[in-house]
Short mmCIF file of C-alpha atoms (C1' of nucleotides) in Angstrom, two decimals:
data_model
loop_
_atom_site.label_atom_id
_atom_site.label_comp_id
_atom_site.label_asym_id
_atom_site.label_seq_id
_atom_site.Cartn_x
_atom_site.Cartn_y
_atom_site.Cartn_z
CA MET O 291 4.76 0.21 5.27
CA PRO O 292 3.37 2.19 3.36
CA GLU O 293 -0.77 1.83 3.39
CA LEU O 294 -3.20 4.88 3.70
CA PRO O 295 -2.63 5.62 7.24
CA GLU O 296 0.84 5.29 7.16
CA VAL O 297 0.98 8.20 3.93
CA GLU O 298 -1.24 9.85 5.57
CA THR O 299 1.16 10.31 8.41
CA TYR O 300 3.47 10.96 6.47
CA ARG O 301 1.68 14.11 4.83
CA ARG O 302 1.32 15.67 8.13
CA PHE O 303 4.81 14.90 9.07
CA LEU O 304 5.94 16.84 5.92
CA ASP O 305 3.18 19.83 6.12
CA GLU O 306 4.30 20.78 9.80
CA ILE O 307 7.48 21.15 8.10
CA ILE O 308 8.00 21.52 4.54
CA LEU O 309 5.83 24.00 3.55
CA ASP O 310 7.25 27.98 2.60
CA GLN O 311 10.62 27.32 2.56
CA PRO O 312 12.82 27.37 -0.45
CA ILE O 313 14.31 23.94 -1.73
CA THR O 314 18.11 24.36 -1.95
CA ALA O 315 19.35 21.41 -3.52
CA PHE O 316 17.56 18.05 -4.58
CA GLU O 317 20.48 15.41 -3.49
CA VAL O 318 20.42 11.78 -4.77
CA HIS O 319 21.98 9.25 -3.60
CA ASP O 320 20.10 6.16 -5.21
CA ALA O 321 18.50 7.23 -8.77
CA HIS O 322 16.77 4.33 -8.62
CA VAL O 323 14.09 5.85 -6.74
CA LEU O 324 13.58 8.37 -9.51
CA GLY O 325 10.64 8.03 -12.11
CA THR O 326 11.11 11.28 -13.50
CA ASP O 327 14.87 11.70 -14.70
CA GLU O 328 16.84 13.38 -11.97
CA ASP O 329 18.18 16.52 -13.97
CA THR O 330 14.47 17.06 -14.97
CA LEU O 331 13.34 16.92 -11.29
CA ARG O 332 16.05 18.57 -9.87
CA GLN O 333 15.56 21.58 -12.18
CA ARG O 334 11.72 21.42 -11.75
CA VAL O 335 11.76 21.22 -7.68
CA VAL O 336 15.19 23.94 -6.70
CA GLY O 337 14.35 27.39 -6.23
CA GLN O 338 10.82 26.62 -5.69
CA GLN O 339 8.58 26.06 -2.21
CA VAL O 340 6.12 23.29 -1.38
CA THR O 341 2.75 25.27 -1.14
CA ALA O 342 0.24 22.68 0.02
CA THR O 343 0.50 18.77 0.79
CA ARG O 344 -1.94 16.12 -0.71
CA ARG O 345 -2.58 12.64 -0.33
CA ILE O 346 -4.87 10.29 -2.94
CA GLY O 347 -4.77 7.06 -1.63
CA LYS O 348 -1.34 5.85 -1.49
CA ASN O 349 0.26 8.85 -2.96
CA CYS O 350 1.42 11.85 -0.97
CA PHE O 351 1.61 15.15 -3.54
CA LEU O 352 4.14 18.11 -2.47
CA GLU O 353 2.58 21.34 -4.89
CA LEU O 354 5.02 23.65 -5.60
CA THR O 355 5.08 27.41 -6.11
CA ASP O 356 4.23 26.76 -9.64
CA GLY O 357 1.31 24.33 -9.47
CA THR O 358 2.88 21.60 -10.76
CA ALA O 359 4.02 18.81 -8.10
CA LEU O 360 6.39 16.55 -6.75
CA VAL O 361 4.93 12.50 -6.29
CA LEU O 362 5.88 10.64 -3.74
CA HIS O 363 5.13 7.05 -3.63
CA PHE O 364 6.37 4.76 -0.54
CA GLY O 365 6.46 1.10 -2.50
CA MET O 366 6.37 -1.56 0.53
CA THR O 367 8.89 0.03 2.58
CA GLY O 368 9.16 3.77 2.06
CA ASP O 369 9.42 6.31 4.64
CA VAL O 370 9.84 9.94 5.60
CA GLY O 371 12.36 11.32 7.54
CA ALA O 372 14.07 14.78 8.78
CA TYR O 373 17.66 15.71 9.33
CA ARG O 374 20.10 18.08 9.51
CA ASP O 375 23.82 17.13 9.28
CA ASP O 376 25.31 14.51 6.98
CA HIS O 377 26.12 11.96 9.54
CA ASP O 378 22.37 12.26 10.90
CA MET O 379 21.29 10.71 7.81
CA PRO O 380 18.88 8.07 8.44
CA ARG O 381 20.21 4.31 6.80
CA PHE O 382 18.51 3.88 3.47
CA THR O 383 18.22 7.63 2.40
CA ARG O 384 17.79 7.72 -1.38
CA VAL O 385 16.91 11.21 -2.09
CA ALA O 386 17.31 13.95 0.19
CA LEU O 387 15.88 17.59 -0.47
CA HIS O 388 17.13 20.64 1.04
CA LEU O 389 15.53 23.22 2.74
CA ALA O 390 17.40 27.24 2.70
CA SER O 391 16.59 26.67 6.59
CA GLY O 392 18.99 23.91 6.70
CA LEU O 393 16.56 21.04 7.56
CA ARG O 394 16.46 18.01 5.31
CA ILE O 395 13.54 15.85 4.07
CA ALA O 396 14.80 12.50 3.33
CA PHE O 397 13.19 9.81 1.31
CA ILE O 398 14.04 6.83 3.22
CA ASP O 399 13.18 3.37 0.71
CA PRO O 400 15.76 0.20 1.72
CA ARG O 401 13.71 -2.00 -1.17
CA LYS O 402 13.76 0.82 -3.22
CA PHE O 403 10.06 -0.56 -4.45
CA GLY O 404 9.20 3.62 -3.94
CA ARG O 405 9.28 6.17 -7.08
CA ILE O 406 9.18 10.20 -6.51
CA ARG O 407 7.78 11.49 -9.84
CA HIS O 408 7.38 15.15 -10.84
CA THR O 409 4.01 15.64 -12.56
CA GLU O 410 2.06 18.77 -14.03
CA SER O 411 -0.57 19.11 -11.63
CA VAL O 412 -2.12 16.53 -9.11
CA SER O 413 -5.20 15.94 -11.65
CA HIS O 414 -3.07 15.64 -14.10
CA TYR O 415 -1.67 12.58 -12.28
CA GLN O 416 -4.90 11.72 -11.03
CA LYS O 417 -5.84 11.34 -14.64
CA ALA O 418 -3.13 9.61 -16.00
CA LYS O 419 -2.53 7.06 -13.46
CA LYS O 420 -6.09 6.26 -13.63
CA LEU O 421 -6.58 6.42 -9.42
CA GLY O 422 -10.29 6.23 -8.39
CA PRO O 423 -11.37 8.34 -5.38
CA ASP O 424 -9.71 8.08 -2.65
CA ALA O 425 -10.51 5.53 0.40
CA LEU O 426 -11.73 8.16 2.54
CA ASP O 427 -13.75 9.94 0.43
CA VAL O 428 -15.62 6.53 -1.19
CA THR O 429 -19.27 6.69 -1.18
CA ALA O 430 -21.37 3.50 -0.84
CA ALA O 431 -23.29 4.30 -4.12
CA HIS O 432 -19.79 4.39 -5.86
CA LEU O 433 -18.81 0.94 -4.31
CA GLN O 434 -22.13 -0.72 -5.71
CA HIS O 435 -21.95 0.90 -9.07
CA VAL O 436 -18.71 -0.22 -9.60
CA LEU O 437 -18.51 -3.92 -7.89
CA SER O 438 -22.02 -5.04 -8.83
CA ALA O 439 -20.71 -4.93 -12.43
CA LYS O 440 -17.88 -7.61 -11.72
CA LYS O 441 -17.35 -11.05 -11.60
CA GLY O 442 -14.06 -10.64 -9.68
CA LEU O 443 -13.27 -11.40 -6.15
CA ILE O 444 -14.59 -9.04 -3.84
CA LYS O 445 -10.48 -8.90 -2.00
CA PRO O 446 -8.47 -7.91 -5.13
CA LEU O 447 -11.08 -5.89 -6.14
CA LEU O 448 -10.65 -3.79 -3.06
CA LEU O 449 -7.09 -3.21 -4.09
CA ASP O 450 -7.36 -2.51 -7.27
CA GLN O 451 -6.30 1.47 -6.65
CA SER O 452 -8.78 2.83 -10.28
CA ILE O 453 -12.31 1.48 -8.17
CA THR O 454 -11.26 2.98 -5.33
CA ALA O 455 -7.39 4.08 -3.83
CA GLY O 456 -5.63 3.69 -0.86
CA LEU O 457 -7.15 -0.29 0.46
CA GLY O 458 -3.60 -2.40 0.73
CA ASN O 459 -3.49 -5.76 1.24
CA TRP O 460 -4.31 -6.11 5.08
CA ILE O 461 -6.48 -3.19 5.16
CA VAL O 462 -9.03 -5.01 3.09
CA ASP O 463 -8.59 -8.00 5.19
CA GLU O 464 -9.10 -5.92 8.37
CA VAL O 465 -12.12 -3.94 6.20
CA LEU O 466 -13.62 -7.10 5.44
CA PHE O 467 -13.55 -9.24 9.00
CA GLN O 468 -15.30 -6.04 10.59
CA ALA O 469 -18.08 -5.78 7.52
CA LYS O 470 -18.65 -9.27 8.19
CA ILE O 471 -17.85 -10.39 4.29
CA HIS O 472 -15.52 -13.32 3.10
CA PRO O 473 -12.82 -11.78 0.28
CA GLU O 474 -13.68 -14.41 -2.21
CA ARG O 475 -16.88 -13.20 -2.15
CA ARG O 476 -17.78 -11.98 -6.23
CA GLY O 477 -18.72 -8.56 -6.53
CA ASN O 478 -21.56 -9.00 -8.03
CA THR O 479 -23.01 -10.87 -5.64
CA LEU O 480 -23.09 -8.32 -2.55
CA THR O 481 -26.26 -6.65 -1.41
CA ALA O 482 -27.08 -2.76 -1.42
CA LYS O 483 -26.58 -3.14 2.85
CA GLU O 484 -23.67 -5.35 2.40
CA PHE O 485 -22.05 -2.25 -0.01
CA ARG O 486 -22.95 0.46 3.10
CA THR O 487 -21.22 -2.25 5.59
CA LEU O 488 -18.68 -1.95 3.55
CA GLN O 489 -17.94 1.58 3.01
CA VAL O 490 -18.60 2.02 7.04
CA ALA O 491 -16.15 -0.72 8.03
CA ILE O 492 -13.56 1.24 5.55
CA GLN O 493 -14.15 4.51 7.01
CA LEU O 494 -13.65 2.56 10.48
CA VAL O 495 -10.61 0.82 10.29
CA LEU O 496 -8.76 3.92 8.42
CA SER O 497 -9.75 6.17 11.19
CA THR O 498 -8.99 4.61 13.60
CA ALA O 499 -5.61 3.50 11.74
CA ILE O 500 -4.85 7.14 11.57
CA SER O 501 -5.30 8.23 15.07
CA HIS O 502 -2.89 5.83 16.37
CA GLU O 503 -0.54 7.20 13.34
CA ALA O 504 -0.82 3.42 11.88
CA THR O 505 0.96 2.19 14.72
CA TYR O 506 -0.41 -1.78 14.51
CA ARG O 507 -0.22 -2.99 18.06
CA HIS O 508 -2.09 0.04 19.22
CA PHE O 509 -5.03 -0.58 17.46
CA PRO O 510 -8.23 -1.77 19.31
CA ALA O 511 -8.83 -5.62 20.58
CA SER O 512 -11.66 -5.39 18.40
CA PHE O 513 -9.35 -5.92 15.04
CA LEU O 514 -8.39 -8.76 13.57
CA ILE O 515 -4.93 -7.05 12.50
CA HIS O 516 -3.80 -8.91 16.11
CA ALA O 517 -3.99 -12.04 14.82
CA ARG O 518 -1.65 -11.60 11.47
CA GLU O 519 1.97 -13.40 12.19
CA TRP O 520 4.16 -10.29 12.00
CA ASP O 521 1.99 -8.94 15.02
CA THR O 522 3.03 -11.51 17.39
CA SER O 523 6.83 -11.19 16.07
CA ALA O 524 6.09 -7.47 16.88
CA THR O 525 5.40 -7.60 20.28
CA PRO O 526 7.48 -10.03 22.12
CA GLY O 527 5.58 -10.84 25.39
CA THR O 528 2.28 -10.15 24.11
CA GLU O 529 0.32 -13.39 23.94
CA GLN O 530 -0.63 -14.42 20.19
CA HIS O 531 -3.82 -13.42 19.09
CA ARG O 532 -4.48 -16.23 17.26
CA PHE O 533 -8.10 -16.06 18.03
CA CYS O 534 -11.33 -14.17 16.45
CA PRO O 535 -11.54 -11.10 18.61
CA ARG O 536 -15.30 -11.61 18.48
CA HIS O 537 -15.16 -15.62 18.97
CA PRO O 538 -12.93 -16.52 21.37
CA LYS O 539 -12.88 -20.02 20.66
CA VAL O 540 -12.33 -19.81 16.54
CA GLU O 541 -9.10 -19.96 15.04
CA ILE O 542 -8.17 -17.20 12.06
CA GLU O 543 -7.40 -18.55 9.12
CA LYS O 544 -4.85 -18.18 6.68
CA SER O 545 -5.31 -17.87 2.81
CA TYR O 546 -3.74 -17.09 -0.28
CA VAL O 547 -6.30 -14.83 -2.26
CA GLY O 548 -5.28 -13.44 -5.37
CA SER O 549 -1.80 -14.79 -4.23
CA ARG O 550 -1.95 -12.75 -1.61
CA ALA O 551 -2.07 -13.68 1.91
CA THR O 552 -5.44 -13.40 3.46
CA TYR O 553 -6.15 -13.81 7.49
CA VAL O 554 -10.24 -14.53 7.73
CA CYS O 555 -12.56 -15.29 10.43
CA PRO O 556 -14.38 -18.32 9.12
CA ARG O 557 -17.40 -18.10 11.60
CA CYS O 558 -18.05 -14.00 10.67
CA GLN O 559 -17.21 -14.54 6.93
CA PRO O 560 -18.72 -17.76 5.87
CA ALA O 561 -17.34 -18.61 2.27
CA PRO O 562 -19.76 -18.30 -0.37
CA ASP O 563 -21.81 -21.29 -1.72
CA CYS O 564 -19.82 -21.66 -4.72
CA ILE O 565 -16.25 -21.08 -4.30
CA LYS O 566 -14.68 -21.49 -7.95
"C1'" DC Z 173 19.41 -20.93 4.09
"C1'" DG Z 174 15.04 -20.78 2.53
"C1'" DC Z 175 11.32 -18.30 2.98
"C1'" DT Z 176 7.98 -14.23 3.46
"C1'" DA Z 177 6.62 -9.06 2.64
"C1'" DT Z 178 3.12 -4.02 3.67
"C1'" DG Z 179 2.96 -2.42 -4.20
"C1'" DT Z 180 2.77 -2.03 -8.83
"C1'" DT Z 181 3.18 -3.37 -13.24
"C1'" DG Z 182 3.02 -5.77 -17.75
"C1'" DA Z 183 3.00 -10.57 -19.74
"C1'" DT Z 184 -0.02 -13.92 -20.47
"C1'" DG Z 185 -3.42 -17.48 -20.60
"C1'" DT Z 186 -8.29 -18.43 -20.74
"C1'" DG D 192 -13.37 -6.86 -23.66
"C1'" DA D 193 -13.02 -9.30 -18.30
"C1'" DC D 194 -10.56 -12.03 -15.52
"C1'" DA D 195 -7.13 -14.49 -12.90
"C1'" DT D 196 -1.82 -16.07 -12.32
"C1'" DC D 197 2.28 -15.32 -11.51
"C1'" DA D 198 7.10 -12.98 -12.75
"C1'" DA D 199 9.62 -9.11 -11.21
"C1'" DC D 200 11.65 -4.83 -9.28
"C1'" DA D 201 15.75 -5.16 -4.15
"C1'" DT D 202 16.37 -5.72 -0.24
"C1'" DA D 203 15.65 -6.66 5.26
"C1'" DG D 204 14.13 -9.87 8.84
"C1'" DC D 205 13.91 -13.71 10.97
#
DNA sequence: CGCTATGTTGATGT
DNA sequence: GACATCAACATAGC
């Protein structure tokens, strides 16, 4: 479920096991997840070492000795794993990097929406893909500058990776709930104060999620995420959290905004006067 | 069986 | 150009 907190967790995991070891093989089990030609990829990677890991938004970069980089994007269901023997290879491993130490790094992705690419440099890739500033670095001034010029709905705007990189569907709902802003507000209707609140909420949600390694059920009770349907099924035995954390009698409402499932507290996040 | 799903991209329409 | 909508991608899990 890779949004920014998961990708950051994967990056930290990789950073601990992959650095400064020669890559001895690039094993492809399903070329569907390759965004760069397989032979090119193998040729550019085997024999090199990963010198550093980086992350922008939902993209994880493995920088190589020659300054180029592998880009990992995890789509909807991507994950990483490590193993040593073939028979321990995780289910749905699509690509495996073999290290000289014998450890193997698995790119796991059941639904194959993820991609592995090679790029000349991280900054080159950021520019080519028009990635905005990482959500952990974004300032209130940047948000105000860009969003106050937009007439679109705030939720789809926050999901736009060229405005700020790393916010996904549930994170945006959580951020807007924490900031007490309705997802159908228009970008150009937010006040300077609300942009500051938004930036603080982004920091709160992301740092909380990362500190729990993106394990949602460990998040504080003040978070809206517990009201999402899949959370109740993920925590059998736990009573359903259908109500607002701040208003025990107000039920969380589900709707679709920009054709994405959206959860809102109707009390905390008043709908704009003019819907539509 | 039918339905939903965390992301991204591209086509199409207004 | 700005904005909205929707299909497509491939598959699991309920």
